[in-house]
Coordinates of C-alpha atoms in Angstrom, one line a residue:
M1 CA 25.8 -27.0 35.3
S2 CA 27.6 -23.7 34.6
D3 CA 27.2 -20.7 36.8
T4 CA 25.4 -18.8 34.0
V5 CA 22.8 -21.5 33.5
E6 CA 22.3 -21.9 37.2
I7 CA 21.7 -18.1 37.6
V8 CA 19.2 -18.1 34.8
V9 CA 17.3 -21.1 36.2
V10 CA 17.2 -19.7 39.8
A11 CA 16.1 -16.3 38.6
A12 CA 13.4 -17.8 36.3
I13 CA 12.0 -19.9 39.1
A14 CA 11.8 -16.9 41.4
A15 CA 10.2 -14.8 38.7
V16 CA 7.7 -17.5 37.9
V17 CA 6.7 -17.9 41.6
V18 CA 6.3 -14.1 42.0
G19 CA 4.5 -13.8 38.7
A20 CA 2.0 -16.5 39.6
L21 CA 1.3 -14.7 42.9
G22 CA 0.9 -11.4 41.0
L23 CA -1.4 -13.0 38.5
G24 CA -3.6 -14.2 41.3
A25 CA -3.6 -10.8 42.9
G26 CA -4.5 -9.3 39.5
V27 CA -7.5 -11.6 39.2
A28 CA -8.6 -10.5 42.7
L29 CA -8.2 -6.8 41.8
R30 CA -9.7 -7.0 38.3
S31 CA -12.7 -5.1 39.3
R32 CA -10.9 -2.4 41.3
S33 CA -9.5 0.9 40.1
L34 CA -6.9 1.1 37.4
R35 CA -4.6 2.7 40.0
W36 CA -4.4 -0.6 41.9
Q37 CA -3.7 -2.6 38.8
L38 CA -0.9 -0.4 37.6
G39 CA 0.6 -0.4 41.1
L40 CA 0.4 -4.2 41.1
V41 CA 2.3 -4.4 37.8
A42 CA 5.1 -2.3 39.3
V43 CA 5.2 -4.3 42.5
V44 CA 5.3 -7.6 40.6
A45 CA 8.1 -6.4 38.3
V46 CA 10.3 -5.2 41.2
L47 CA 9.5 -8.3 43.3
C48 CA 10.6 -10.5 40.4
V49 CA 13.9 -8.8 40.4
L50 CA 14.2 -8.8 44.2
G51 CA 13.3 -12.5 44.4
G52 CA 15.8 -13.4 41.7
V53 CA 18.6 -11.4 43.3
L54 CA 18.0 -12.9 46.7
A55 CA 17.8 -16.4 45.4
V56 CA 21.0 -16.0 43.4
A57 CA 22.7 -14.3 46.3
Q58 CA 22.0 -17.3 48.5
R59 CA 23.5 -19.6 45.9
M60 CA 26.5 -17.4 45.5
L61 CA 27.2 -17.4 49.3
L62 CA 27.5 -13.6 49.5
S63 CA 28.4 -12.0 52.8
D64 CA 25.6 -10.5 54.9
H65 CA 26.8 -7.0 54.2
D66 CA 26.8 -7.6 50.4
L67 CA 23.4 -9.2 50.6
D68 CA 22.0 -6.2 52.6
V69 CA 23.4 -3.8 50.0
V70 CA 21.7 -5.7 47.2
T71 CA 18.5 -5.9 49.1
L72 CA 18.5 -2.2 50.0
V73 CA 19.2 -1.1 46.4
T74 CA 16.4 -3.3 45.2
V75 CA 13.9 -2.1 47.8
V76 CA 14.7 1.5 47.0
A77 CA 14.1 0.8 43.3
A78 CA 10.9 -0.9 44.2
V79 CA 9.6 2.1 46.1
I80 CA 10.5 4.5 43.3
A81 CA 8.8 2.2 40.7
I82 CA 5.7 2.0 42.8
V83 CA 5.5 5.8 43.3
V84 CA 5.9 6.3 39.5
A85 CA 3.2 3.7 38.8
L86 CA 0.8 5.3 41.2
A87 CA 1.5 8.7 39.8
L88 CA 0.8 7.5 36.2
S89 CA -2.3 5.6 37.4
A90 CA -3.6 8.7 39.1
A91 CA -3.3 10.7 35.9
L92 CA -5.1 7.9 34.0
T93 CA -7.8 7.8 36.6
R94 CA -8.4 11.5 36.5
F95 CA -8.6 11.4 32.7
S96 CA -11.0 8.4 32.8
A97 CA -13.1 10.3 35.4
S98 CA -13.3 13.3 33.0
L99 CA -14.5 11.0 30.2
R100 CA -17.1 9.5 32.5
A101 CA -18.3 13.0 33.5
G102 CA -18.5 13.9 29.8
V103 CA -20.5 10.8 28.9
R104 CA -22.9 11.7 31.8
R105 CA -23.3 15.2 30.4
V106 CA -24.2 13.7 27.0
G107 CA -26.9 11.6 28.7
Q108 CA -28.3 14.8 30.2
G109 CA -28.4 16.5 26.8
E110 CA -25.4 18.7 27.3
R111 CA -22.3 19.1 25.0
F112 CA -19.4 16.7 25.4
E113 CA -16.1 18.4 25.8
A114 CA -13.0 16.1 25.4
P115 CA -10.6 16.5 28.3
P116 CA -7.1 17.7 27.4
G117 CA -4.1 15.4 27.4
G118 CA -4.3 11.7 28.2
P119 CA -2.8 8.7 26.3
A120 CA -3.5 8.2 22.6
E121 CA -6.0 5.4 23.2
L122 CA -8.2 7.4 25.6
R123 CA -7.9 10.5 23.3
A124 CA -9.2 8.3 20.5
L125 CA -12.0 7.2 22.8
A126 CA -12.8 10.8 23.5
A127 CA -12.9 11.6 19.8
E128 CA -15.3 8.7 19.2
L129 CA -17.5 10.0 22.0
H130 CA -17.6 13.4 20.3
D131 CA -18.5 11.9 17.0
M132 CA -21.2 9.8 18.7
Q133 CA -22.7 13.0 20.2
V134 CA -22.7 14.7 16.8
R135 CA -24.5 11.7 15.3
L136 CA -27.0 11.6 18.2
E137 CA -27.8 15.3 17.7
E138 CA -28.3 14.7 14.0
S139 CA -30.5 11.7 14.7
R140 CA -32.6 13.7 17.2
A141 CA -33.0 16.6 14.8
R142 CA -33.9 14.1 12.0
E143 CA -36.4 12.4 14.3
L144 CA -37.9 15.7 15.3
R145 CA -38.3 16.7 11.6
V146 CA -39.9 13.4 10.8
E147 CA -42.3 13.6 13.7
T148 CA -43.2 17.2 12.8
A149 CA -43.7 16.2 9.2
R150 CA -45.9 13.3 10.2
R151 CA -48.1 15.5 12.3
E152 CA -48.3 18.1 9.6
L153 CA -49.1 15.4 7.0
V154 CA -52.0 14.1 9.2
S155 CA -53.3 17.6 9.8
W156 CA -53.0 18.8 6.2
V157 CA -54.2 15.6 4.5
S158 CA -57.2 15.6 6.9
H159 CA -58.0 19.1 5.7
D160 CA -57.5 18.2 2.0
L161 CA -59.8 15.2 2.5
R162 CA -62.5 17.1 4.5
T163 CA -63.1 19.8 1.9
P164 CA -63.9 17.6 -1.1
L165 CA -65.7 15.1 1.0
A166 CA -68.0 17.8 2.3
G167 CA -68.6 19.0 -1.2
L168 CA -69.3 15.5 -2.4
R169 CA -71.8 14.9 0.4
A170 CA -73.6 18.2 -0.3
M171 CA -73.8 17.4 -4.1
A172 CA -74.9 13.8 -3.4
E173 CA -77.7 15.1 -1.1
A174 CA -78.8 17.7 -3.6
L175 CA -79.0 15.0 -6.3
E176 CA -80.8 12.6 -3.9
D177 CA -83.4 15.3 -3.0
G178 CA -83.9 16.3 -6.6
V179 CA -83.0 19.9 -6.0
A180 CA -79.9 20.1 -8.2
A181 CA -80.4 22.7 -10.9
D182 CA -77.9 21.0 -13.3
P183 CA -77.5 17.3 -12.5
A184 CA -74.9 16.8 -15.3
R185 CA -72.7 19.5 -13.9
Y186 CA -73.0 18.0 -10.4
H187 CA -72.0 14.6 -11.8
A188 CA -69.0 16.1 -13.5
Q189 CA -67.9 17.9 -10.4
I190 CA -68.3 14.7 -8.3
R191 CA -66.1 12.9 -10.8
T192 CA -63.5 15.6 -10.7
D193 CA -63.3 15.6 -6.9
V194 CA -63.2 11.8 -6.8
D195 CA -60.3 11.9 -9.2
R196 CA -58.5 14.4 -7.0
L197 CA -59.0 12.2 -3.9
S198 CA -57.8 9.2 -5.9
R199 CA -54.6 11.1 -6.9
M200 CA -54.0 12.0 -3.2
V201 CA -54.3 8.4 -2.1
D202 CA -52.0 7.4 -4.9
D203 CA -49.5 10.0 -3.7
L204 CA -49.7 8.7 -0.2
F205 CA -49.1 5.1 -1.4
E206 CA -46.2 6.2 -3.5
L207 CA -44.6 8.0 -0.6
S208 CA -45.0 5.0 1.7
R209 CA -43.3 2.8 -0.9
I210 CA -40.4 5.4 -1.1
H211 CA -40.0 5.4 2.6
A212 CA -40.1 1.6 2.8
G213 CA -37.5 1.3 0.1
V214 CA -39.6 -0.8 -2.2
L215 CA -40.2 1.7 -5.0
P216 CA -40.1 -0.2 -8.4
H217 CA -36.9 0.9 -10.2
E218 CA -36.1 -0.4 -13.7
P219 CA -33.7 2.1 -15.3
E220 CA -33.1 2.2 -19.0
P221 CA -31.7 4.8 -21.5
L222 CA -34.3 7.6 -22.1
P223 CA -34.1 10.4 -24.6
L224 CA -34.6 13.5 -22.4
D225 CA -36.2 15.6 -25.2
D226 CA -39.1 13.1 -25.5
L227 CA -39.8 13.3 -21.7
V228 CA -39.8 17.1 -21.8
S229 CA -42.1 17.2 -24.8
E230 CA -44.6 14.9 -23.0
A231 CA -44.4 16.9 -19.8
I232 CA -45.2 20.1 -21.7
A233 CA -48.1 18.5 -23.6
A234 CA -49.6 17.2 -20.4
A235 CA -49.3 20.5 -18.5
E236 CA -50.5 22.7 -21.5
P237 CA -54.3 22.6 -20.7
V238 CA -53.9 23.7 -17.1
A239 CA -51.2 26.2 -18.0
R240 CA -53.3 27.8 -20.7
A241 CA -56.3 28.1 -18.3
R242 CA -54.1 29.9 -15.8
G243 CA -52.5 32.2 -18.4
V244 CA -49.1 30.6 -18.0
A245 CA -46.7 29.7 -20.8
V246 CA -44.7 26.4 -20.7
R247 CA -41.5 26.3 -22.7
G248 CA -38.6 23.8 -22.9
S249 CA -35.3 23.2 -24.5
V250 CA -32.9 20.1 -24.3
E251 CA -29.4 19.7 -25.7
P252 CA -29.5 17.4 -28.8
G253 CA -28.9 13.7 -28.2
L254 CA -29.1 14.0 -24.4
V255 CA -29.9 10.6 -22.8
V256 CA -30.4 9.8 -19.2
R257 CA -30.6 6.3 -17.6
A258 CA -33.6 6.2 -15.4
D259 CA -36.9 4.4 -14.7
P260 CA -39.4 5.7 -17.3
A261 CA -42.4 5.9 -14.9
G262 CA -40.3 7.4 -12.1
L263 CA -38.7 10.1 -14.1
T264 CA -42.0 11.0 -15.8
R265 CA -43.5 11.4 -12.3
V266 CA -40.6 13.6 -11.3
L267 CA -40.9 15.9 -14.3
S268 CA -44.7 16.1 -14.2
N269 CA -44.7 16.9 -10.4
L270 CA -42.1 19.7 -10.9
V271 CA -43.9 21.2 -13.9
A272 CA -47.3 21.0 -12.1
N273 CA -45.8 22.7 -9.1
A274 CA -44.3 25.4 -11.3
V275 CA -47.5 26.0 -13.3
R276 CA -49.6 26.1 -10.1
H277 CA -47.5 28.8 -8.5
T278 CA -46.5 30.9 -11.5
R279 CA -48.2 34.2 -11.8
P280 CA -50.4 34.8 -14.9
G281 CA -48.5 36.2 -17.8
E282 CA -45.2 34.5 -16.6
A283 CA -43.6 31.4 -18.1
V284 CA -42.3 28.0 -16.9
E285 CA -38.9 27.1 -18.4
I286 CA -37.8 23.5 -18.7
R287 CA -34.2 22.9 -19.6
G288 CA -32.0 19.8 -20.0
Q289 CA -28.3 19.8 -20.3
A290 CA -25.1 17.8 -19.6
A291 CA -23.2 18.9 -16.5
S292 CA -19.9 17.3 -15.3
G293 CA -20.7 13.7 -16.2
T294 CA -24.4 14.0 -15.2
V295 CA -27.6 15.1 -16.8
E296 CA -29.2 18.2 -15.3
L297 CA -32.9 18.8 -15.7
S298 CA -34.2 22.1 -14.4
V299 CA -37.7 23.7 -14.1
A300 CA -37.8 27.5 -13.5
D301 CA -41.0 29.2 -12.6
G302 CA -42.3 32.7 -12.0
C303 CA -43.6 32.4 -8.5
G304 CA -41.8 35.4 -7.2
G305 CA -39.3 33.3 -5.1
I306 CA -39.4 31.3 -1.8
D307 CA -38.5 32.7 1.6
D308 CA -35.0 31.8 2.6
A309 CA -36.3 30.3 5.8
D310 CA -38.5 28.0 3.8
L311 CA -36.0 26.8 1.2
A312 CA -34.7 24.0 3.5
R313 CA -38.3 22.7 3.9
V314 CA -39.4 22.6 0.3
F315 CA -39.0 18.8 0.0
D316 CA -40.4 18.0 3.4
V317 CA -43.5 15.8 3.5
A318 CA -46.7 17.9 3.7
W319 CA -45.0 21.3 3.2
T320 CA -46.9 23.6 0.9
G321 CA -45.5 27.0 1.8
S322 CA -49.0 28.5 2.0
Q323 CA -51.9 28.5 4.5
A324 CA -54.3 27.6 1.6
R325 CA -54.8 23.8 1.4
T326 CA -57.3 23.6 -1.5
P327 CA -56.6 24.0 -5.2
E328 CA -56.7 27.5 -6.6
P329 CA -59.6 28.3 -8.9
V330 CA -59.0 28.1 -12.6
A331 CA -61.1 28.8 -15.6
A332 CA -64.1 26.4 -15.7
G333 CA -64.9 24.3 -18.7
A334 CA -67.6 21.9 -19.6
A335 CA -66.7 19.6 -16.8
G336 CA -66.2 22.3 -14.2
R337 CA -62.4 22.7 -14.2
P338 CA -59.4 20.9 -15.7
P339 CA -57.8 18.4 -13.4
E340 CA -54.6 19.7 -11.7
P341 CA -51.5 17.8 -12.7
G342 CA -49.4 16.1 -10.0
G343 CA -52.3 15.3 -7.6
A344 CA -53.9 17.2 -4.8
R345 CA -52.0 19.9 -3.0
A346 CA -51.3 17.9 0.2
G347 CA -47.6 18.8 0.0
L348 CA -46.6 15.4 -1.2
G349 CA -45.5 16.1 -4.8
L350 CA -42.0 17.5 -4.1
A351 CA -41.4 14.9 -1.3
I352 CA -42.1 12.2 -3.9
V353 CA -39.8 13.9 -6.4
K354 CA -36.9 13.8 -3.8
G355 CA -37.6 10.2 -3.0
I356 CA -37.6 9.1 -6.7
V357 CA -34.5 11.1 -7.5
E358 CA -32.5 9.7 -4.6
A359 CA -33.6 6.2 -5.6
H360 CA -31.9 7.0 -8.9
H361 CA -28.7 8.0 -7.0
G362 CA -29.3 11.6 -8.0
R363 CA -29.7 14.9 -6.3
V364 CA -32.5 17.5 -6.3
A365 CA -32.2 21.1 -5.2
V366 CA -34.0 24.4 -5.3
A367 CA -32.7 28.0 -5.5
N368 CA -34.3 31.4 -6.0
V369 CA -33.7 33.1 -9.3
P370 CA -34.9 36.5 -10.5
G371 CA -38.7 36.5 -10.6
G372 CA -39.1 33.0 -9.2
C373 CA -37.3 29.8 -8.2
R374 CA -35.5 27.0 -10.0
F375 CA -35.7 23.3 -9.3
S376 CA -32.8 21.2 -10.6
V377 CA -32.4 17.5 -10.8
R378 CA -29.1 15.8 -11.5
L379 CA -29.0 12.2 -12.6
P380 CA -26.3 9.9 -13.8
A381 CA -25.9 10.1 -17.6
S382 CA -26.5 7.0 -19.7
D383 CA -23.3 5.1 -20.8

């Protein structure tokens, strides 16, 4: 065996022995601080060198003086390596302690501040923790909005149900006791209130399907001018009774790909909302136009505008923007009053609009314009 081969074999044996002992020590220290583990790595590396040098020195029959020199140099190197490893591990330990304190503050509802410096992996972990906190804050805010909307919905729907139910009971008792001066008028009023309650229940059912993600959705190419014409015709009786004009214009040949029933519901709810809040003598304008590869459908009214603080809540469930929870009076006809389009005013119409539009991968927005506000819906154009 050549000297080179012998040196390699002896050094490898010494390194394997020391490495095995170091691995056993690492297993024993696996639950201890990172400082101990980094120090162990330095110690094992130096001891592998020292063991190999001593074993080879014995084979080479070095003098005691030479062996002492080699040993002393190796020991000094070991001490320096251990000091450096402990210093690095101390820095890592301080950084990890800062991360732990930051996570504890997040659990207490405080802001997470990433500690400066540190290795790239721990900085990436700190960035993930920061992003996690942002998502948690957004989730808490969303949960709070949902809970607030749920409570408002229960309160407002209860009010909307209580009023017509009380009227129905009073009219039923009057008919039952034979004291109704005009039974036909009472019957017509009962039918109107029942229809309004039925529309409210339908709205609640529709909203529950939207939130559950089971809304029927069968898109097909639809000429937008036909939809606008139908919406104007449906809203005309109520608008005339309120002294409100309804006008519309659509770019020629504009086609949108959408579910017919869903888009009809969207447009009817927007127009009904506009007619309901437009002041007498003002007009509701419906427009359809192409916009950057999409189709934009807008409904502008003459309501006088919405407070800036309320713009963000317009599409929330049960939001009405008014303390009044019952339909406003309109001119009476043979059957009492014309039915209001879009269902009862429980603050569900615009929430349903948003759910249907988002199910079509579109966007809905509202903005104030001179004299009123403008609701705009953007949907993918038909291919």
